[in-house]
Amino acid sequence: MCGIIGYVGSRNCRELLLEGLERLEYRGYDSAGVALPDGSGGGFTMVRSVGNLARLRDAADGTDGDATIGLGHTRWATHGRVTEENCHPHLDGSGQIAVVMNGIIENYISLRDELTREGVTFNSETDAEVLPHLIAREYDGDLAAAVRAAITKLEGHYAFVAVHTNEPDRMVGAREECPLVVGVGEGERFIASAIPAFMSETREIVSIESGEVVVIEPDATHIYNGSGPQDRASEEVDWDVDAAEKAGFETFMLKEIHEQATAIHDTMADRLHEDGSVDMAELALDDAALARIGKIQIVACGTSYHAGLVGRHLIEEWSGVPVHVEVASEYRYRTCLAGPGDLVIGITQSGETADTLAAMRVARQRGAHVVALTNIMGSQATRDADGVMYTRAGLEIGVAATKTHVAQVVALALLSLKLGRLKWHLTPEGARELASEIAALPGIVSTYLDSDAANDVADVARSYSRRPFFLYLGRHVGVPVCFEGALKLKEISYIPTEAYPAGEMKHGPIALLDEGSPVVCVATDSHVFDKVVSNIQEVKARGAQVIAVATEGNSEIEEHADAVLWAPRTSTLLSAIGAILPLQLFAYHVARDLGLNVDQPRNLAKTVTVE
């Protein structure tokens, strides 16, 4: 959940570290710190602060700017309170070894007790602090050897980087599940938990695999695993540096909402054809094998889980294949009934979500064919899976997912269409019609986001932004839309919000309503529209105020709702994309009206690499 940046080369690195941390702040922002050799050869200058990186910058003013090797870290707390003592980097007892870490060391308590008995004094509450002390215990003049020995003692999932004052031109990293990547420059190397940390300096990278140790020097990268040294070529990433900037929008979230048409277009791009055929060679299942699939399980967390719920509707209706959607954190601890002949899809925008990775591994061990649906090439999910489905949403900085969500839904729609043809559940004509509807989505989304209907959402949001509670209701594919819309509101506005299938309202949630309670109802055109209208009447009878999400041109809804958020017209199942747009904007404008930071909501991080 935390951000790591390291540098070794010939340049003064303090500013490089701070800039790298600013690009990683979306991964964690409880606190931050840097460690730079103090120039005497005897220790480090440590600068750490609680809060955002502006505070760290202020604290770093006046520190030695001549260091050409250093570490930086931005923290999202897992073990220990948010205090300066718990900030990374952490040092060993001699002050000669500095370490930053992402992840969790599950056996840190026993390691801490063992080290304490040996006379080690700990200065923090974190699990990470055991690392510099373990490495110091193993150190005999070779930092890489000490790191390799230390990781044999560790249990958990982690990525960390260590530096020793005795080895001023060398840095050593290790990873187990959590991400770590090397950036290659001319006479310099970067190491980080994510590419954006050094993207403005180099786009040449070397990926580090789980279970590997990497040693970086200004002119070399050495990788080791249990089998010995590994040869690995660098590769070029084609991300634009501007993707990490706001491009004129007031926030990353708003920029990314407006990038959704592009994300949809790029995700379908060369895969979807006018005749209704779909190319998905990366699934690693030929058409005959895919046609034999009799059951699909989808495992995911948060927004990705909601995309999976939409996918269930798409797959079942278009292909007739039964789908079960599971919360990954629960799936991994239940009896796994997946097996040979089943398809399991793990959805994780980052490709590093710990619970989803664990669920995928369980299913794969049972013999199921596992596919990763992810936005990040080379992520852990792609290496753990048999096949992949890449979304092509580009870099998403905002913690609250928007464009990656719609890209996931589109990827599942493409799979559903392909399955429908292979299973002969769709006629050729029906497949062509659906392909045409999917292909039209980028234009529909783009037109909507530039329309008066989208602009009017802000006015509705301001009218309700001070309400203490919201209830979201929907039916059919509107249910996952409600779940996702409510999650967006909770994530960035901190307003308590419940989301329910509308038919379940009378089984408890209706007790929450009183005079003036705002109820958001997804009432887009569909075969359940009349049912939703009935539910609207039920909540209005209790004095609630209804904010309806309705299809453009449906004048009937205005008779029943106190306010309407218009959604672009699509077919029923694809309305899951059209209807989420006004709900994203509604959450956004509520939070902005409350003066909140939508890009960095409290207590959340973009990539959840811990259980």
mmCIF file of N, CA, C and O in Angstrom, residues 14-15 18-19 22 47 49 52-62:
data_model
loop_
_atom_site.group_PDB
_atom_site.id
_atom_site.type_symbol
_atom_site.label_atom_id
_atom_site.label_comp_id
_atom_site.label_asym_id
_atom_site.label_seq_id
_atom_site.Cartn_x
_atom_site.Cartn_y
_atom_site.Cartn_z
ATOM 1 N N ARG A 14 18.248 14.250 -3.819
ATOM 2 C CA ARG A 14 17.186 14.635 -2.892
ATOM 3 C C ARG A 14 15.923 15.055 -3.645
ATOM 4 O O ARG A 14 14.822 14.592 -3.336
ATOM 5 N N GLU A 15 16.091 15.908 -4.653
ATOM 6 C CA GLU A 15 14.934 16.376 -5.407
ATOM 7 C C GLU A 15 14.314 15.246 -6.228
ATOM 8 O O GLU A 15 13.084 15.169 -6.362
ATOM 9 N N LEU A 18 12.100 13.313 -3.830
ATOM 10 C CA LEU A 18 10.879 14.042 -3.477
ATOM 11 C C LEU A 18 9.895 14.057 -4.644
ATOM 12 O O LEU A 18 8.689 13.872 -4.456
ATOM 13 N N GLU A 19 10.401 14.261 -5.860
ATOM 14 C CA GLU A 19 9.519 14.254 -7.020
ATOM 15 C C GLU A 19 8.923 12.865 -7.242
ATOM 16 O O GLU A 19 7.752 12.728 -7.600
ATOM 17 N N GLU A 22 6.130 12.365 -4.837
ATOM 18 C CA GLU A 22 4.931 13.102 -5.226
ATOM 19 C C GLU A 22 4.124 12.307 -6.251
ATOM 20 O O GLU A 22 2.893 12.334 -6.244
ATOM 21 N N VAL A 47 14.967 12.428 7.164
ATOM 22 C CA VAL A 47 13.924 13.453 7.226
ATOM 23 C C VAL A 47 12.591 12.744 7.109
ATOM 24 O O VAL A 47 12.321 12.066 6.108
ATOM 25 N N SER A 49 8.188 13.002 8.150
ATOM 26 C CA SER A 49 7.116 13.874 8.629
ATOM 27 C C SER A 49 5.773 13.195 8.455
ATOM 28 O O SER A 49 5.596 12.357 7.563
ATOM 29 N N ASN A 52 1.009 15.214 4.403
ATOM 30 C CA ASN A 52 1.292 15.158 2.975
ATOM 31 C C ASN A 52 2.734 15.545 2.683
ATOM 32 O O ASN A 52 3.498 15.964 3.555
ATOM 33 N N LEU A 53 3.098 15.423 1.393
ATOM 34 C CA LEU A 53 4.496 15.605 1.017
ATOM 35 C C LEU A 53 4.958 17.052 1.090
ATOM 36 O O LEU A 53 6.162 17.308 1.123
ATOM 37 N N ALA A 54 4.024 17.985 1.103
ATOM 38 C CA ALA A 54 4.429 19.377 1.284
ATOM 39 C C ALA A 54 5.160 19.541 2.616
ATOM 40 O O ALA A 54 6.127 20.305 2.727
ATOM 41 N N ARG A 55 4.712 18.813 3.617
ATOM 42 C CA ARG A 55 5.362 18.887 4.930
ATOM 43 C C ARG A 55 6.759 18.276 4.876
ATOM 44 O O ARG A 55 7.694 18.778 5.517
ATOM 45 N N LEU A 56 6.899 17.187 4.140
ATOM 46 C CA LEU A 56 8.219 16.583 4.013
ATOM 47 C C LEU A 56 9.164 17.533 3.278
ATOM 48 O O LEU A 56 10.332 17.667 3.656
ATOM 49 N N ARG A 57 8.671 18.185 2.243
ATOM 50 C CA ARG A 57 9.503 19.139 1.510
ATOM 51 C C ARG A 57 9.993 20.250 2.445
ATOM 52 O O ARG A 57 11.167 20.640 2.414
ATOM 53 N N ASP A 58 9.085 20.760 3.254
ATOM 54 C CA ASP A 58 9.471 21.810 4.197
ATOM 55 C C ASP A 58 10.541 21.300 5.165
ATOM 56 O O ASP A 58 11.515 22.001 5.459
ATOM 57 N N ALA A 59 10.340 20.067 5.634
ATOM 58 C CA ALA A 59 11.293 19.499 6.596
ATOM 59 C C ALA A 59 12.643 19.219 5.953
ATOM 60 O O ALA A 59 13.681 19.248 6.627
ATOM 61 N N ALA A 60 12.642 18.935 4.638
ATOM 62 C CA ALA A 60 13.887 18.578 3.943
ATOM 63 C C ALA A 60 14.713 19.784 3.548
ATOM 64 O O ALA A 60 15.882 19.644 3.176
ATOM 65 N N ASP A 61 14.130 20.967 3.596
ATOM 66 C CA ASP A 61 14.878 22.185 3.264
ATOM 67 C C ASP A 61 16.109 22.302 4.161
ATOM 68 O O ASP A 61 16.024 22.165 5.387
ATOM 69 N N GLY A 62 17.252 22.525 3.553
ATOM 70 C CA GLY A 62 18.470 22.700 4.332
ATOM 71 C C GLY A 62 19.253 21.428 4.544
ATOM 72 O O GLY A 62 20.375 21.468 5.058
#
